[in-house]
Short mmCIF file of C-alpha atoms in Angstrom, two decimals:
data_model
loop_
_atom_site.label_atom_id
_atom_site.label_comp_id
_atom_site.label_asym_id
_atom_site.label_seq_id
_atom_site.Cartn_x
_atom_site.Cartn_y
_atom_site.Cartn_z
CA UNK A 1 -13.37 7.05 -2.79
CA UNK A 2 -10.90 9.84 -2.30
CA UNK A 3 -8.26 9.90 -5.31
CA UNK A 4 -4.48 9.84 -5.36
CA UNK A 5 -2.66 10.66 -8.87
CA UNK A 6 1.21 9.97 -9.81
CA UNK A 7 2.69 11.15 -12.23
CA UNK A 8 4.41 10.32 -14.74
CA UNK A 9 2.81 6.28 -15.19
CA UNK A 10 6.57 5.46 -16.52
CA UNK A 11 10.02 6.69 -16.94
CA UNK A 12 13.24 5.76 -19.04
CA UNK A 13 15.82 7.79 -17.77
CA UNK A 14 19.66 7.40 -18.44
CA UNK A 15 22.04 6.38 -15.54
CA UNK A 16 23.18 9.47 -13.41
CA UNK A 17 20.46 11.61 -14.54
CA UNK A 18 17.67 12.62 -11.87
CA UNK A 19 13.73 11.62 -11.94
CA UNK A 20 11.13 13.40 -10.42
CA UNK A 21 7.89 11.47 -9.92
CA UNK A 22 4.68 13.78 -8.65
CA UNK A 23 2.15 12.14 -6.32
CA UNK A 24 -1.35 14.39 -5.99
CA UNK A 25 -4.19 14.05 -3.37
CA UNK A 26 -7.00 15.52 -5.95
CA UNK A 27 -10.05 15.70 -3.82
CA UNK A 28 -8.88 16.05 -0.48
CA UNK A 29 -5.71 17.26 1.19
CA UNK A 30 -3.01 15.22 2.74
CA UNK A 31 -0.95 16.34 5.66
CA UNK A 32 0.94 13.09 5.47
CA UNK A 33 1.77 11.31 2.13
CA UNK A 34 3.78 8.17 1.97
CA UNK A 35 6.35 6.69 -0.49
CA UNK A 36 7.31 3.10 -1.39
CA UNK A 37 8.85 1.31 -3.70
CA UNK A 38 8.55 -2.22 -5.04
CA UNK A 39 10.84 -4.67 -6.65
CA UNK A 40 9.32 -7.51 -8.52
CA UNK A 41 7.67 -10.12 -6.96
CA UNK A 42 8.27 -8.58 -3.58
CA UNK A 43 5.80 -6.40 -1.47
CA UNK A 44 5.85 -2.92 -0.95
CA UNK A 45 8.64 -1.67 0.94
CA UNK A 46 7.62 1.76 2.82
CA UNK A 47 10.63 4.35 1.68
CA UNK A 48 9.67 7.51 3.83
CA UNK A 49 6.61 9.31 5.33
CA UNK A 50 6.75 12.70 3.95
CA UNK A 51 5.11 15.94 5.87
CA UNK A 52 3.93 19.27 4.39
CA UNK A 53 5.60 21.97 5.39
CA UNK A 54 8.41 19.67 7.56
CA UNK A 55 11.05 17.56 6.45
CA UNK A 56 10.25 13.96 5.44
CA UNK A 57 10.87 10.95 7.47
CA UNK A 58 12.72 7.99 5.71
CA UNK A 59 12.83 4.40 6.72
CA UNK A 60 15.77 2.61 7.80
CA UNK A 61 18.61 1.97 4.88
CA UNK A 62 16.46 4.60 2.74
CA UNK A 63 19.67 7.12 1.22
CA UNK A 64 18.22 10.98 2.10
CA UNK A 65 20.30 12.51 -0.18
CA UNK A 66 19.22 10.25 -2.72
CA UNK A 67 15.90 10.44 -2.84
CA UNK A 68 14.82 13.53 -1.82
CA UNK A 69 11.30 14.58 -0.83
CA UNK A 70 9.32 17.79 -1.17
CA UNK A 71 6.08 18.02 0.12
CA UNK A 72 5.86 21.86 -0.62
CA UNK A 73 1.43 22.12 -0.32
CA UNK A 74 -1.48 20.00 0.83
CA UNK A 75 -2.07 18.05 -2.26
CA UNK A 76 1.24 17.40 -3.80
CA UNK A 77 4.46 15.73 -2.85
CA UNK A 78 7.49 14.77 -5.01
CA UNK A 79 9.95 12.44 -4.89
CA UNK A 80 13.36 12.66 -6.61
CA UNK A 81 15.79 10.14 -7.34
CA UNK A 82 18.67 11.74 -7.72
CA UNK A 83 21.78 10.52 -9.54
CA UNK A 84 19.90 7.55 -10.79
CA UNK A 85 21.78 3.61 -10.83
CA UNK A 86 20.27 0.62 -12.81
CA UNK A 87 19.80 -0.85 -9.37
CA UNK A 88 17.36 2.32 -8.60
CA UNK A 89 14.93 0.84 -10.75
CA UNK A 90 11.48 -0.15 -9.51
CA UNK A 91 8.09 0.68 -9.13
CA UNK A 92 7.30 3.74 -6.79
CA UNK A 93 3.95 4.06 -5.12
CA UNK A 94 2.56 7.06 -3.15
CA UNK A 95 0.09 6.99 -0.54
CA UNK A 96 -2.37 9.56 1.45
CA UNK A 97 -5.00 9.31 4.04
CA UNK A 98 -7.97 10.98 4.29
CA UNK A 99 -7.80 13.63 7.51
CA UNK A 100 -9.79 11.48 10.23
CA UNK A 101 -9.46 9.27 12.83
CA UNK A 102 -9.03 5.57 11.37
CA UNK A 103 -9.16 6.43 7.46
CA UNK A 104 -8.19 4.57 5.33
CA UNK A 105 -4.94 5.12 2.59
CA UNK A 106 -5.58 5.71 -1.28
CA UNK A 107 -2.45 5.02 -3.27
CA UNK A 108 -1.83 6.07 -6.83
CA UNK A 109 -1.06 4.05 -9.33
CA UNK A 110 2.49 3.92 -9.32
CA UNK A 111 5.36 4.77 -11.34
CA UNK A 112 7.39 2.32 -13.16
CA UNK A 113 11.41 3.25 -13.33
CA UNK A 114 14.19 2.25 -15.86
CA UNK A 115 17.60 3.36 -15.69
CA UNK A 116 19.28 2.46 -18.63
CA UNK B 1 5.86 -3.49 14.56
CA UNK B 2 3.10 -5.99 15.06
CA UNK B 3 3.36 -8.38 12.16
CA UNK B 4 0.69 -10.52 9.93
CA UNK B 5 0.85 -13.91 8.86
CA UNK B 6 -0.93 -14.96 5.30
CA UNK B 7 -0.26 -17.76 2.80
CA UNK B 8 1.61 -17.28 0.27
CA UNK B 9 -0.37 -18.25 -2.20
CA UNK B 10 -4.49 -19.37 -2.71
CA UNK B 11 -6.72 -20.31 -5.67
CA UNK B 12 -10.50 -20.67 -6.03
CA UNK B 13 -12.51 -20.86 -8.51
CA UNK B 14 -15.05 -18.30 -10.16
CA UNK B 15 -17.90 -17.62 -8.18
CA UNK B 16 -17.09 -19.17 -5.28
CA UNK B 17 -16.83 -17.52 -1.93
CA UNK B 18 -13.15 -16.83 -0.70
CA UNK B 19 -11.85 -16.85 2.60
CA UNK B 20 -8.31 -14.95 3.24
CA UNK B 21 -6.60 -15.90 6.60
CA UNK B 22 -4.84 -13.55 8.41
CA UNK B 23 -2.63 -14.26 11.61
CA UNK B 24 -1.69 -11.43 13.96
CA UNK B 25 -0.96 -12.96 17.67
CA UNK B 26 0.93 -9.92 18.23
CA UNK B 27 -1.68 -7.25 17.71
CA UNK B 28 -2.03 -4.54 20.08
CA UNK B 29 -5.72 -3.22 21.46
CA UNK B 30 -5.49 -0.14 19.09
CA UNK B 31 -4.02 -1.95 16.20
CA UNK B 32 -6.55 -1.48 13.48
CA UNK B 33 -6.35 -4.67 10.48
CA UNK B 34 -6.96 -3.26 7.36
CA UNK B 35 -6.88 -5.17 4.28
CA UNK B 36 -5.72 -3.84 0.55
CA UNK B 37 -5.25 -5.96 -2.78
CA UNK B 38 -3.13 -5.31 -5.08
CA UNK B 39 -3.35 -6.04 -9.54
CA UNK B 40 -0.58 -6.53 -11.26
CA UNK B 41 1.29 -2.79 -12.49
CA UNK B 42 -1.03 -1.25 -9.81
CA UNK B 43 -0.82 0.35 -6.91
CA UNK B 44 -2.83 -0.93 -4.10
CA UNK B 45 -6.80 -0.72 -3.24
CA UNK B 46 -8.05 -0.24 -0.10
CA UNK B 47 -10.71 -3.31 0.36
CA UNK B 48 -11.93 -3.39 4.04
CA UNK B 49 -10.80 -2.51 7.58
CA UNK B 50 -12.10 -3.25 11.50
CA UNK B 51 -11.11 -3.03 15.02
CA UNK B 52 -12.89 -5.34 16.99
CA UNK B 53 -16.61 -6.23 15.08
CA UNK B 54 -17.32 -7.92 11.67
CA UNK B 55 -17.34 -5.22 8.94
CA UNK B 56 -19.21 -5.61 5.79
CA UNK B 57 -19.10 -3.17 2.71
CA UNK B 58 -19.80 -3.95 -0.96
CA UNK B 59 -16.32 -5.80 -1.77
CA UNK B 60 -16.07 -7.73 0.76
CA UNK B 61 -16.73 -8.78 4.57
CA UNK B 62 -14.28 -8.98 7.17
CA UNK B 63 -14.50 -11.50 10.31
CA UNK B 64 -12.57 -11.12 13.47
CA UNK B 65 -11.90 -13.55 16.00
CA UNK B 66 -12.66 -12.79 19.67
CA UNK B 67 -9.47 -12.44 20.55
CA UNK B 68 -8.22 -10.50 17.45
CA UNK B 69 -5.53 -12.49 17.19
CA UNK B 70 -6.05 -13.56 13.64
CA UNK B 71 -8.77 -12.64 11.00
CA UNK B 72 -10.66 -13.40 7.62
CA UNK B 73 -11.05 -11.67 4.02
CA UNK B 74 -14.83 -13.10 2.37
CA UNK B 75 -15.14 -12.07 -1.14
CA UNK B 76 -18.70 -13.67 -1.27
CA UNK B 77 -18.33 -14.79 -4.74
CA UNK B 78 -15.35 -14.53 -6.59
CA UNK B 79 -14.76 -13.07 -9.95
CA UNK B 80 -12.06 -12.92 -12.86
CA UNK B 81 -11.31 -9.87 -11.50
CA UNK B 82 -10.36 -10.27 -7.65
CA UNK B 83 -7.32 -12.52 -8.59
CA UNK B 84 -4.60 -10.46 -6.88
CA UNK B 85 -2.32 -10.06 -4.34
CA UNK B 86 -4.11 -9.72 -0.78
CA UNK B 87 -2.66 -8.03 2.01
CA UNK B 88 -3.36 -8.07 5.82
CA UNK B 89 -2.12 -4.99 7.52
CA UNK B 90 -2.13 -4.23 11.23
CA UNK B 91 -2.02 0.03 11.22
CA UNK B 92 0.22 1.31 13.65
CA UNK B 93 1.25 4.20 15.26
CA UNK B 94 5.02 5.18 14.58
CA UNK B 95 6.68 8.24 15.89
CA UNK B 96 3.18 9.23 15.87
CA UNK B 97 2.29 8.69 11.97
CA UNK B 98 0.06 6.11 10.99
CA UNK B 99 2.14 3.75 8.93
CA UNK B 100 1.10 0.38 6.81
CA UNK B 101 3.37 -1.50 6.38
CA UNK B 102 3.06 -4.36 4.44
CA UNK B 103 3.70 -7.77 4.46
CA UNK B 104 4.24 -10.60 2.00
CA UNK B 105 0.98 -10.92 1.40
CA UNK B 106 -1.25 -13.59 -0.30
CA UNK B 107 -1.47 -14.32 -4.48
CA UNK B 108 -4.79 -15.44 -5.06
CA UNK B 109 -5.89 -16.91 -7.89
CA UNK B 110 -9.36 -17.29 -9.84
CA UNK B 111 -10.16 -20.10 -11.99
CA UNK B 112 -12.41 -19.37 -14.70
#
């Protein structure tokens, strides 16, 4: 199946610094990429759909200013929590489908935020 | 959004077949129901996904009812492995993206 890469796997960061976390479509390229982020023990809650070339759209509650997205070319989108809170930490998952009609979504493997 | 309904939680034991309910009474004609599990620290895995007929592929099978309002995971014989956190999403068609969004889902667990 098609592959989806984040990176980093983990991040420390200090409170009021800003974290940018790197999701890559490596085999195929994603108009569309998606962004959520999960608390423990909860599902996944779906942040923002982010477009190339086009501003992303976020979710209900989701801060824009706070987490910005860039989805600058076909295989890479970033997300960046800016001015980072204790309470920002969770895990953040990316997402991309494969160009077609009824595809189905790869997701990477997540990145796991502290703020300390 | 059309919404799912699983069980919280299941267990089985090791190879055993597994069957995941799904409820989605709401579910529109071009809602598709995909399913993904997720492992712990992981992001999610796509497992299976149909419209209308059964679908089959080498994790698992997927059985709709006639009326689509509800549907079944089969993992045919369950390993160590599949213990995990099922979910049964209904794609749909927001502001013209094709969303998942997820539900609660279902912990399953494997006894050895």
């Amino acid at each position: 199946g098609a592959v989806v890469s984040q990176h980093p796997s983990w991040v420390i960061c200090k409170s009021g610094t800003s974290v940018k976390i790197e999701c890559r479509s490596l085999d195929f390229q994603a108009t569309t990429m998606f962004w959520y982020r999960q608390f423990p023990k909860q599902s996944l809650m779906l942040m923002a759909t982010s477009n190339e070339g086009s501003k992303a759209t976020y979710e209900q509650g989701v801060e824009k200013d706070k987490f910005l997205i860039n989805h600058a070319s076909l295989t890479l989108s970033t997300l960046t929590v800016t001015s980072a809170h204790p309470e920002d930490s969770s895990f953040y998952i990316c997402s991309a489908r494969v160009p077609g009609v009824n595809t189905e979504a790869f997701f990477g493997q997540g990145t796991r935020l502290t703020v300390v | 959004d059309a919404k799912t309904t699983q069980p919280n939680s299941m267990e089985s034991n090791e190879e055993e077949p597994v069957h995941l309910p799904c409820n989605h009474s709401t579910i529109s004609g071009t809602d598709y129901i995909h399913w993904y599990r997720q492992l712990p620290s992981q992001g999610p895995e796509y497992v299976i996904h149909g419209l209308t007929s059964n679908v089959n592929n080498r994790m698992a099978s997927l059985a709709i009812a006639e009326d689509r309002k509800s549907s079944t995971l089969i993992l045919h014989r369950a390993t160590l492995r599949d213990a995990a956190v099922y979910y049964c999403i209904l794609r749909a068609i927001i502001q013209g993206a094709q969303k998942l969004v997820f539900g609660q889902g279902t912990r399953l667990t494997i006894n050895p």
